[in-house]
């Protein structure tokens, strides 16, 4: 019998369930280690060497080094654990969240000041809201670069 | 007899703590957020509890993926502020009430809720930011705090209905404690926010305010709302709101008493990635 997971049809959203937790265990454990100042120092001194101390997949290590939080999440990372990487880099939570949208920091901040992202069109996959896969990447910033 | 006199509900946004720690509360961006707590700080001074039973979620700080309890009750004498990656917040040590904690553990577990008991743990922004917005920046917190952690990070997470029933068990536990204590219960976290992926920044003002209406008027009905509604409507981290149902379940009207008085209600967008929600309800006994 399959388990009840009604949250698979929300755009741009990965629910961190027991299956994701299993996949991302060592990635998230590495992130947890950054709650100690001496580990932050060691990680910053040589990221690859520090990551090699953990039983992470190469894909997970690459995603950390490139600071691709969406890829980290796809590989089992949880945002509260991944936040330790951002903290080590001196980023705010808003900068971290914004980095996953494809918008520039300013665009994301302006969206929040303007009342945030609308739920309209963003509740189910297949609607036409700005967080839908067919509307990615978002933001003028990204389009100019592309 | 110990009694629950009031419940307080508030978001526990880390950036709000940072803004206080760095002295930015009067900046134009933050001023409207902190204005919403001005009344609350005065109210708390006039209605100072002996103990606050503080419901919050640890954010992968005290509990890594090695072990995550669904419900965990702090039974220790003190809890230091955690280093969440930026260094520990410059806030006072949190002092517990081990005797009341032990009593609540005995009562609530015998009431069929399987709590994990914690004697030592650091406490993260989930617990310290509510203390800061309600108390300001004192040398020492003006009351004892019993931390109560709820897992809303790793699914499956407890249902609203279970949280609401747990609040009722906590009220029974507090009221059976012999010492004459003024206890408040605080439910923290929540209002719409999503911190991940292409949908980050989701805010649903209408839904949030409907949640506040229903929390005040008909929490029993609200407690039946499934998780998927929180996630779809209020963002992946909006599910933290189930914790407010623990505090609401501990209020007297749920057990046939009089309806509480709404002393304060506040809502603002944005603070960092999220909406700020805040409510103070007083019991009428």
CSV table of C-alpha atoms in Angstrom, one decimal:
chain,number,residue,atom,x,y,z
A,1,UNK,CA,0.0,0.0,0.0
A,2,UNK,CA,1.4,3.4,-0.9
A,3,UNK,CA,1.7,6.1,1.7
A,4,UNK,CA,-0.4,9.2,1.6
A,5,UNK,CA,1.7,12.0,0.3
A,6,UNK,CA,-0.7,14.7,-1.0
A,7,UNK,CA,2.1,17.3,-1.2
A,8,UNK,CA,3.7,16.2,-4.4
A,9,UNK,CA,1.7,18.5,-6.6
A,10,UNK,CA,2.8,21.9,-5.2
A,11,UNK,CA,5.1,23.8,-7.5
A,12,UNK,CA,8.6,24.8,-6.3
A,13,UNK,CA,8.1,22.9,-3.1
A,14,UNK,CA,9.8,19.8,-1.7
A,15,UNK,CA,8.4,18.4,1.5
A,16,UNK,CA,11.2,17.1,3.7
A,17,UNK,CA,9.7,13.7,4.7
A,18,UNK,CA,11.3,10.6,6.0
A,19,UNK,CA,12.3,9.5,2.5
A,20,UNK,CA,14.0,12.9,1.8
A,21,UNK,CA,15.7,12.7,5.2
A,22,UNK,CA,17.2,9.3,4.4
A,23,UNK,CA,18.5,10.6,1.0
A,24,UNK,CA,20.0,13.7,2.6
A,25,UNK,CA,21.2,12.4,5.9
A,26,UNK,CA,25.0,13.0,5.4
A,27,UNK,CA,24.5,16.3,3.6
A,28,UNK,CA,22.4,17.6,6.5
A,29,UNK,CA,24.8,16.2,9.0
A,30,UNK,CA,27.6,18.1,7.3
A,31,UNK,CA,25.5,21.3,7.5
A,32,UNK,CA,24.8,20.6,11.3
A,33,UNK,CA,28.6,20.5,11.9
A,34,UNK,CA,28.8,24.1,10.8
A,35,UNK,CA,27.1,25.1,14.1
A,36,UNK,CA,30.6,24.9,15.6
A,37,UNK,CA,32.9,27.9,15.0
A,38,UNK,CA,36.0,25.7,14.5
A,39,UNK,CA,34.2,23.6,11.8
A,40,UNK,CA,33.2,26.8,10.0
A,41,UNK,CA,36.8,27.9,10.0
A,42,UNK,CA,38.0,24.5,8.7
A,43,UNK,CA,35.3,24.4,6.0
A,44,UNK,CA,36.2,27.9,4.8
A,45,UNK,CA,39.9,27.1,4.7
A,46,UNK,CA,39.4,24.1,2.3
A,47,UNK,CA,35.8,23.3,1.3
A,48,UNK,CA,36.5,20.2,-0.7
A,49,UNK,CA,38.8,18.7,1.9
A,50,UNK,CA,36.2,19.3,4.7
A,51,UNK,CA,33.4,17.9,2.6
A,52,UNK,CA,35.4,14.7,1.9
A,53,UNK,CA,35.3,14.0,5.6
A,54,UNK,CA,31.5,13.3,5.2
A,55,UNK,CA,29.8,10.3,3.6
A,56,UNK,CA,28.1,12.6,1.0
A,57,UNK,CA,27.7,11.8,-2.7
A,58,UNK,CA,29.9,13.7,-5.1
A,59,UNK,CA,26.8,15.4,-6.5
A,60,UNK,CA,25.9,16.6,-3.0
A,61,UNK,CA,29.4,18.0,-2.5
A,62,UNK,CA,29.3,19.8,-5.8
A,63,UNK,CA,26.0,21.3,-5.0
A,64,UNK,CA,27.3,22.7,-1.7
A,65,UNK,CA,30.5,24.1,-3.4
A,66,UNK,CA,28.4,25.8,-6.0
A,67,UNK,CA,25.9,27.0,-3.4
A,68,UNK,CA,23.1,25.7,-5.5
A,69,UNK,CA,20.5,25.3,-2.7
A,70,UNK,CA,17.8,24.1,-5.1
A,71,UNK,CA,20.1,21.2,-6.1
A,72,UNK,CA,20.9,20.6,-2.5
A,73,UNK,CA,17.2,20.2,-1.7
A,74,UNK,CA,16.7,17.9,-4.7
A,75,UNK,CA,19.5,15.7,-3.2
A,76,UNK,CA,17.8,15.5,0.2
A,77,UNK,CA,18.9,18.8,1.9
A,78,UNK,CA,16.5,20.5,4.2
A,79,UNK,CA,16.4,24.3,4.2
A,80,UNK,CA,16.9,24.6,8.0
A,81,UNK,CA,20.1,22.6,7.8
A,82,UNK,CA,21.3,24.2,4.6
A,83,UNK,CA,20.9,27.6,6.4
A,84,UNK,CA,24.1,26.7,8.2
A,85,UNK,CA,26.0,27.1,4.9
A,86,UNK,CA,24.5,30.5,4.4
A,87,UNK,CA,25.2,31.5,7.9
A,88,UNK,CA,28.9,30.4,7.4
A,89,UNK,CA,28.9,32.6,4.3
A,90,UNK,CA,27.4,35.5,6.3
A,91,UNK,CA,24.1,35.5,4.4
A,92,UNK,CA,20.7,36.4,5.9
A,93,UNK,CA,17.8,34.0,5.6
A,94,UNK,CA,16.2,36.3,3.1
A,95,UNK,CA,19.3,36.2,0.9
A,96,UNK,CA,19.3,32.4,1.1
A,97,UNK,CA,15.6,32.0,0.2
A,98,UNK,CA,15.9,34.6,-2.6
A,99,UNK,CA,18.8,32.7,-4.1
A,100,UNK,CA,16.5,29.8,-4.9
A,101,UNK,CA,14.0,31.8,-6.9
A,102,UNK,CA,16.3,33.0,-9.7
A,103,UNK,CA,15.4,36.6,-8.8
A,104,UNK,CA,18.1,39.1,-7.9
A,105,UNK,CA,18.4,39.9,-4.2
A,106,UNK,CA,16.7,43.3,-4.9
A,107,UNK,CA,13.9,41.8,-6.9
A,108,UNK,CA,13.2,39.3,-4.2
A,109,UNK,CA,13.3,41.9,-1.4
A,110,UNK,CA,11.0,44.2,-3.4
A,111,UNK,CA,8.5,41.3,-3.9
A,112,UNK,CA,8.4,40.8,-0.1
A,113,UNK,CA,8.0,44.5,0.6
A,114,UNK,CA,5.2,44.5,-1.9
A,115,UNK,CA,3.3,41.8,0.1
A,116,UNK,CA,5.1,38.7,-0.9
A,117,UNK,CA,4.5,36.1,-3.6
A,118,UNK,CA,0.8,35.6,-4.4
A,119,UNK,CA,-0.7,32.2,-3.8
A,120,UNK,CA,-2.8,32.7,-7.0
A,121,UNK,CA,-1.7,30.2,-9.6
A,122,UNK,CA,0.9,28.7,-7.2
A,123,UNK,CA,-1.2,26.2,-5.3
A,124,UNK,CA,-1.1,23.3,-7.8
A,125,UNK,CA,1.4,22.2,-10.5
A,126,UNK,CA,0.0,23.1,-13.9
A,127,UNK,CA,-1.5,26.5,-12.9
A,128,UNK,CA,0.0,29.7,-14.2
A,129,UNK,CA,1.6,31.3,-11.2
A,130,UNK,CA,5.1,32.7,-11.1
A,131,UNK,CA,6.5,29.7,-9.2
A,132,UNK,CA,5.5,27.2,-11.9
A,133,UNK,CA,8.2,25.2,-13.7
A,134,UNK,CA,7.2,26.6,-17.1
A,135,UNK,CA,7.6,30.2,-15.7
A,136,UNK,CA,11.2,29.6,-14.6
A,137,UNK,CA,13.6,31.3,-14.3
A,138,UNK,CA,11.9,34.1,-12.6
A,139,UNK,CA,12.9,37.8,-12.5
A,140,UNK,CA,14.3,40.2,-14.9
A,141,UNK,CA,17.8,39.8,-13.4
A,142,UNK,CA,18.0,36.2,-14.6
A,143,UNK,CA,16.4,36.9,-18.0
A,144,UNK,CA,19.1,39.6,-18.7
A,145,UNK,CA,21.8,37.1,-17.9
A,146,UNK,CA,20.3,34.4,-20.1
B,1,UNK,CA,-3.0,25.7,42.5
B,2,UNK,CA,-1.2,26.6,39.3
B,3,UNK,CA,-3.3,28.2,36.6
B,4,UNK,CA,-3.0,29.2,33.0
B,5,UNK,CA,-4.0,32.9,32.9
B,6,UNK,CA,-3.3,33.7,29.3
B,7,UNK,CA,-1.9,32.5,25.9
B,8,UNK,CA,0.4,34.4,23.6
B,9,UNK,CA,0.9,33.6,19.9
B,10,UNK,CA,3.7,35.0,17.8
B,11,UNK,CA,5.9,34.3,14.8
B,12,UNK,CA,9.5,33.6,15.8
B,13,UNK,CA,11.4,35.0,12.8
B,14,UNK,CA,15.2,34.8,13.2
B,15,UNK,CA,15.8,38.2,11.4
B,16,UNK,CA,13.6,39.9,14.0
B,17,UNK,CA,16.0,38.7,16.7
B,18,UNK,CA,19.0,39.9,14.6
B,19,UNK,CA,17.3,43.3,14.1
B,20,UNK,CA,17.0,43.6,17.9
B,21,UNK,CA,20.5,42.4,18.6
B,22,UNK,CA,22.0,44.9,16.1
B,23,UNK,CA,19.8,47.8,17.3
B,24,UNK,CA,17.9,48.2,14.1
B,25,UNK,CA,14.3,48.3,15.5
B,26,UNK,CA,13.7,51.9,14.6
B,27,UNK,CA,14.8,51.5,10.9
B,28,UNK,CA,11.8,52.1,8.5
B,29,UNK,CA,11.8,48.4,7.4
B,30,UNK,CA,11.6,47.1,11.0
B,31,UNK,CA,9.7,49.9,12.8
B,32,UNK,CA,6.2,48.6,11.9
B,33,UNK,CA,7.1,45.1,13.0
B,34,UNK,CA,8.2,46.2,16.5
B,35,UNK,CA,5.4,48.7,16.9
B,36,UNK,CA,3.1,45.6,16.8
B,37,UNK,CA,4.7,44.4,20.1
B,38,UNK,CA,4.7,47.7,22.0
B,39,UNK,CA,1.4,47.0,23.6
B,40,UNK,CA,2.5,43.4,24.3
B,41,UNK,CA,5.6,44.5,26.2
B,42,UNK,CA,3.5,46.7,28.5
B,43,UNK,CA,0.8,44.0,28.9
B,44,UNK,CA,3.5,41.5,29.9
B,45,UNK,CA,4.9,43.9,32.6
B,46,UNK,CA,1.5,44.2,34.1
B,47,UNK,CA,0.6,40.6,33.7
B,48,UNK,CA,4.0,39.0,34.6
B,49,UNK,CA,3.8,35.2,34.8
B,50,UNK,CA,5.9,33.0,37.1
B,51,UNK,CA,6.4,30.5,34.3
B,52,UNK,CA,5.9,30.6,30.5
B,53,UNK,CA,5.3,27.2,28.9
B,54,UNK,CA,6.8,28.0,25.5
B,55,UNK,CA,5.8,25.9,22.5
B,56,UNK,CA,8.2,26.2,19.6
B,57,UNK,CA,10.1,24.1,17.1
B,58,UNK,CA,13.8,23.5,17.1
B,59,UNK,CA,15.3,24.2,13.7
B,60,UNK,CA,17.8,21.4,13.4
B,61,UNK,CA,19.7,22.9,16.3
B,62,UNK,CA,19.3,20.8,19.4
B,63,UNK,CA,18.1,17.9,17.3
B,64,UNK,CA,19.9,17.0,14.1
B,65,UNK,CA,18.7,14.2,11.9
B,66,UNK,CA,20.4,11.8,14.3
B,67,UNK,CA,17.2,12.1,16.4
B,68,UNK,CA,14.1,14.2,16.2
B,69,UNK,CA,11.4,13.8,18.8
B,70,UNK,CA,7.9,14.7,17.8
B,71,UNK,CA,7.1,16.3,21.2
B,72,UNK,CA,9.9,17.1,23.7
B,73,UNK,CA,9.5,18.7,27.1
B,74,UNK,CA,12.4,20.6,28.7
B,75,UNK,CA,12.8,19.4,32.3
B,76,UNK,CA,16.2,21.0,33.0
B,77,UNK,CA,17.2,24.0,35.2
B,78,UNK,CA,18.8,26.1,32.4
B,79,UNK,CA,19.1,26.2,28.6
B,80,UNK,CA,21.8,28.2,26.9
B,81,UNK,CA,21.2,30.2,23.6
B,82,UNK,CA,22.4,28.1,20.6
B,83,UNK,CA,25.0,28.9,18.0
B,84,UNK,CA,22.9,28.5,14.8
B,85,UNK,CA,25.9,29.3,12.5
B,86,UNK,CA,26.1,33.0,13.2
B,87,UNK,CA,27.4,32.5,16.8
B,88,UNK,CA,25.0,32.4,19.8
B,89,UNK,CA,22.5,35.3,20.2
B,90,UNK,CA,23.6,37.8,22.9
B,91,UNK,CA,20.5,37.0,25.1
B,92,UNK,CA,20.3,35.8,28.7
B,93,UNK,CA,20.4,32.2,29.8
B,94,UNK,CA,16.9,30.6,29.9
B,95,UNK,CA,16.0,29.3,33.3
B,96,UNK,CA,13.5,26.4,33.6
B,97,UNK,CA,11.2,25.2,36.3
B,98,UNK,CA,12.2,21.6,36.8
B,99,UNK,CA,9.6,20.8,39.4
B,100,UNK,CA,6.7,22.0,37.3
B,101,UNK,CA,8.2,20.3,34.2
B,102,UNK,CA,8.5,16.9,36.1
B,103,UNK,CA,4.9,17.3,37.2
B,104,UNK,CA,3.7,18.1,33.6
B,105,UNK,CA,5.7,15.1,32.3
B,106,UNK,CA,4.1,12.7,34.8
B,107,UNK,CA,0.6,14.0,34.0
B,108,UNK,CA,0.8,14.4,30.2
B,109,UNK,CA,2.5,11.1,29.6
B,110,UNK,CA,-0.1,9.3,31.8
B,111,UNK,CA,-2.7,11.1,29.6
B,112,UNK,CA,-1.4,9.1,26.6
B,113,UNK,CA,1.0,11.7,25.0
B,114,UNK,CA,4.4,10.2,24.4
B,115,UNK,CA,6.8,13.0,25.3
B,116,UNK,CA,10.6,13.0,25.1
B,117,UNK,CA,12.1,14.5,28.2
B,118,UNK,CA,15.1,16.8,27.8
B,119,UNK,CA,17.4,17.8,30.6
B,120,UNK,CA,20.0,19.6,28.5
B,121,UNK,CA,19.8,21.4,25.2
B,122,UNK,CA,20.6,24.7,23.6
B,123,UNK,CA,17.6,26.8,22.5
B,124,UNK,CA,17.5,28.4,19.1
B,125,UNK,CA,15.7,31.5,17.7
B,126,UNK,CA,12.4,29.6,17.9
B,127,UNK,CA,12.4,30.1,21.6
B,128,UNK,CA,14.6,33.2,22.1
B,129,UNK,CA,12.9,35.5,19.5
B,130,UNK,CA,9.5,35.3,21.2
B,131,UNK,CA,11.1,36.1,24.5
B,132,UNK,CA,12.9,39.1,22.9
B,133,UNK,CA,9.8,40.6,21.2
B,134,UNK,CA,7.8,40.3,24.4
B,135,UNK,CA,10.4,41.3,27.0
B,136,UNK,CA,12.8,43.5,25.1
B,137,UNK,CA,16.5,43.2,26.0
B,138,UNK,CA,16.6,42.7,29.8
B,139,UNK,CA,19.7,41.5,31.7
B,140,UNK,CA,17.8,38.4,32.7
B,141,UNK,CA,14.5,36.9,31.5
B,142,UNK,CA,11.8,38.0,34.1
B,143,UNK,CA,10.3,34.5,34.5
B,144,UNK,CA,11.0,30.8,34.3
B,145,UNK,CA,10.5,29.2,30.9
B,146,UNK,CA,9.6,25.6,30.1
B,147,UNK,CA,10.6,24.8,26.5
B,148,UNK,CA,8.3,22.5,24.6
B,149,UNK,CA,9.6,21.4,21.2
B,150,UNK,CA,7.3,20.2,18.4
B,151,UNK,CA,8.8,18.6,15.2
B,152,UNK,CA,7.5,20.5,12.2
B,153,UNK,CA,10.7,20.1,10.2
B,154,UNK,CA,10.8,16.4,9.2
B,155,UNK,CA,7.5,15.0,8.0
B,156,UNK,CA,5.4,13.4,9.1
B,157,UNK,CA,4.6,16.1,11.6
B,158,UNK,CA,1.8,16.0,14.2
B,159,UNK,CA,-1.7,16.9,13.2
B,160,UNK,CA,-3.5,20.1,14.3
B,161,UNK,CA,-6.0,17.8,16.1
B,162,UNK,CA,-3.3,16.1,18.1
B,163,UNK,CA,-1.7,19.4,19.0
B,164,UNK,CA,-5.1,20.8,20.1
B,165,UNK,CA,-5.7,17.7,22.3
B,166,UNK,CA,-2.2,18.0,23.7
B,167,UNK,CA,-2.9,21.5,24.8
B,168,UNK,CA,-5.9,20.3,26.8
B,169,UNK,CA,-3.6,17.7,28.5
B,170,UNK,CA,-1.1,20.4,29.4
B,171,UNK,CA,-3.9,22.5,31.0
B,172,UNK,CA,-5.0,19.6,33.1
B,173,UNK,CA,-1.4,19.0,34.1
B,174,UNK,CA,-0.8,22.7,35.1
B,175,UNK,CA,-4.0,22.9,37.1
B,176,UNK,CA,-3.1,19.8,39.1
B,177,UNK,CA,0.2,21.3,40.3
B,178,UNK,CA,-0.2,22.3,44.0
B,179,UNK,CA,2.0,25.4,44.1
B,180,UNK,CA,0.2,28.7,43.4
B,181,UNK,CA,1.8,29.7,40.0
B,182,UNK,CA,0.7,32.1,37.3
B,183,UNK,CA,1.5,30.3,34.1
B,184,UNK,CA,1.2,31.5,30.5
B,185,UNK,CA,1.3,29.3,27.5
B,186,UNK,CA,2.9,30.7,24.3
B,187,UNK,CA,2.4,29.2,20.9
B,188,UNK,CA,5.1,30.4,18.5
B,189,UNK,CA,6.2,30.1,14.8
B,190,UNK,CA,4.2,30.4,11.7
B,191,UNK,CA,2.0,32.7,9.6
B,192,UNK,CA,2.5,32.3,5.9
B,193,UNK,CA,6.1,31.8,4.7
B,194,UNK,CA,8.0,29.5,2.4
B,195,UNK,CA,11.8,29.4,2.7
B,196,UNK,CA,12.6,27.1,-0.2
B,197,UNK,CA,12.6,26.7,-3.9
B,198,UNK,CA,10.9,28.7,-6.7
B,199,UNK,CA,7.9,29.3,-4.5
B,200,UNK,CA,9.9,31.0,-1.8
B,201,UNK,CA,8.3,34.2,-0.4
B,202,UNK,CA,4.7,33.0,-0.6
B,203,UNK,CA,2.4,35.2,1.5
B,204,UNK,CA,-1.3,34.6,1.9
B,205,UNK,CA,-2.7,37.5,3.9
B,206,UNK,CA,-6.3,36.5,3.5
B,207,UNK,CA,-5.7,32.9,4.7
B,208,UNK,CA,-3.5,34.1,7.7
B,209,UNK,CA,-6.2,36.4,8.9
B,210,UNK,CA,-8.9,33.8,8.5
B,211,UNK,CA,-6.6,31.5,10.6
B,212,UNK,CA,-6.5,34.1,13.3
B,213,UNK,CA,-10.3,34.5,13.2
B,214,UNK,CA,-10.9,30.8,13.5
B,215,UNK,CA,-8.2,30.4,16.2
B,216,UNK,CA,-10.0,32.9,18.4
B,217,UNK,CA,-13.6,31.8,17.6
B,218,UNK,CA,-13.6,28.1,16.9
B,219,UNK,CA,-10.2,26.4,17.5
B,220,UNK,CA,-11.8,22.9,17.7
B,221,UNK,CA,-13.0,23.2,14.1
B,222,UNK,CA,-9.7,24.8,13.0
B,223,UNK,CA,-7.8,21.8,14.5
B,224,UNK,CA,-9.3,19.5,11.9
B,225,UNK,CA,-7.6,21.3,9.0
B,226,UNK,CA,-5.2,18.9,7.2
B,227,UNK,CA,-1.5,19.7,6.8
B,228,UNK,CA,-1.8,20.0,3.1
B,229,UNK,CA,-4.0,23.1,3.4
B,230,UNK,CA,-1.3,24.8,5.5
B,231,UNK,CA,1.4,24.0,3.0
B,232,UNK,CA,-0.6,24.8,-0.1
B,233,UNK,CA,-2.1,28.1,1.2
B,234,UNK,CA,0.6,29.4,3.6
B,235,UNK,CA,3.8,27.9,2.3
B,236,UNK,CA,5.9,24.9,3.3
B,237,UNK,CA,6.9,26.5,6.6
B,238,UNK,CA,3.4,27.8,7.3
B,239,UNK,CA,2.7,24.4,8.9
B,240,UNK,CA,4.4,25.8,12.0
B,241,UNK,CA,1.0,27.2,12.8
B,242,UNK,CA,-0.1,23.8,14.2
B,243,UNK,CA,1.9,24.8,17.3
B,244,UNK,CA,-0.5,27.6,18.0
B,245,UNK,CA,-3.2,25.0,18.5
B,246,UNK,CA,-1.3,23.6,21.5
B,247,UNK,CA,-1.5,27.0,23.3
B,248,UNK,CA,-5.1,27.5,22.2
B,249,UNK,CA,-6.1,24.0,23.4
B,250,UNK,CA,-4.8,24.9,26.9
B,251,UNK,CA,-7.3,27.8,27.3
B,252,UNK,CA,-10.3,27.5,29.7
B,253,UNK,CA,-13.1,27.8,27.2
B,254,UNK,CA,-12.0,24.6,25.5
B,255,UNK,CA,-12.9,22.9,28.7
B,256,UNK,CA,-16.3,24.6,29.1
B,257,UNK,CA,-15.1,27.8,30.6
B,258,UNK,CA,-15.8,31.4,29.4
B,259,UNK,CA,-14.5,32.6,26.1
B,260,UNK,CA,-11.1,34.4,26.4
B,261,UNK,CA,-10.7,38.1,25.9
B,262,UNK,CA,-8.7,39.2,22.9
B,263,UNK,CA,-6.2,41.7,24.4
B,264,UNK,CA,-4.2,42.3,21.3
B,265,UNK,CA,-4.0,41.3,17.6
B,266,UNK,CA,-1.4,42.2,15.1
B,267,UNK,CA,-0.5,41.2,11.5
B,268,UNK,CA,2.2,42.6,9.3
B,269,UNK,CA,4.0,41.8,6.0
B,270,UNK,CA,6.9,41.3,5.6
B,271,UNK,CA,9.6,40.5,8.1
B,272,UNK,CA,12.4,39.0,6.0
B,273,UNK,CA,10.6,36.1,4.2
B,274,UNK,CA,7.4,36.0,6.2
B,275,UNK,CA,4.2,37.4,7.5
B,276,UNK,CA,4.2,38.4,11.2
B,277,UNK,CA,1.2,37.3,13.3
B,278,UNK,CA,0.6,38.0,17.0
B,279,UNK,CA,-2.2,37.5,19.4
B,280,UNK,CA,-2.8,37.7,23.1
B,281,UNK,CA,-5.7,35.9,24.7
B,282,UNK,CA,-6.6,36.2,28.4
B,283,UNK,CA,-8.5,33.6,30.3
B,284,UNK,CA,-11.7,34.7,32.0
B,285,UNK,CA,-11.9,32.5,35.1
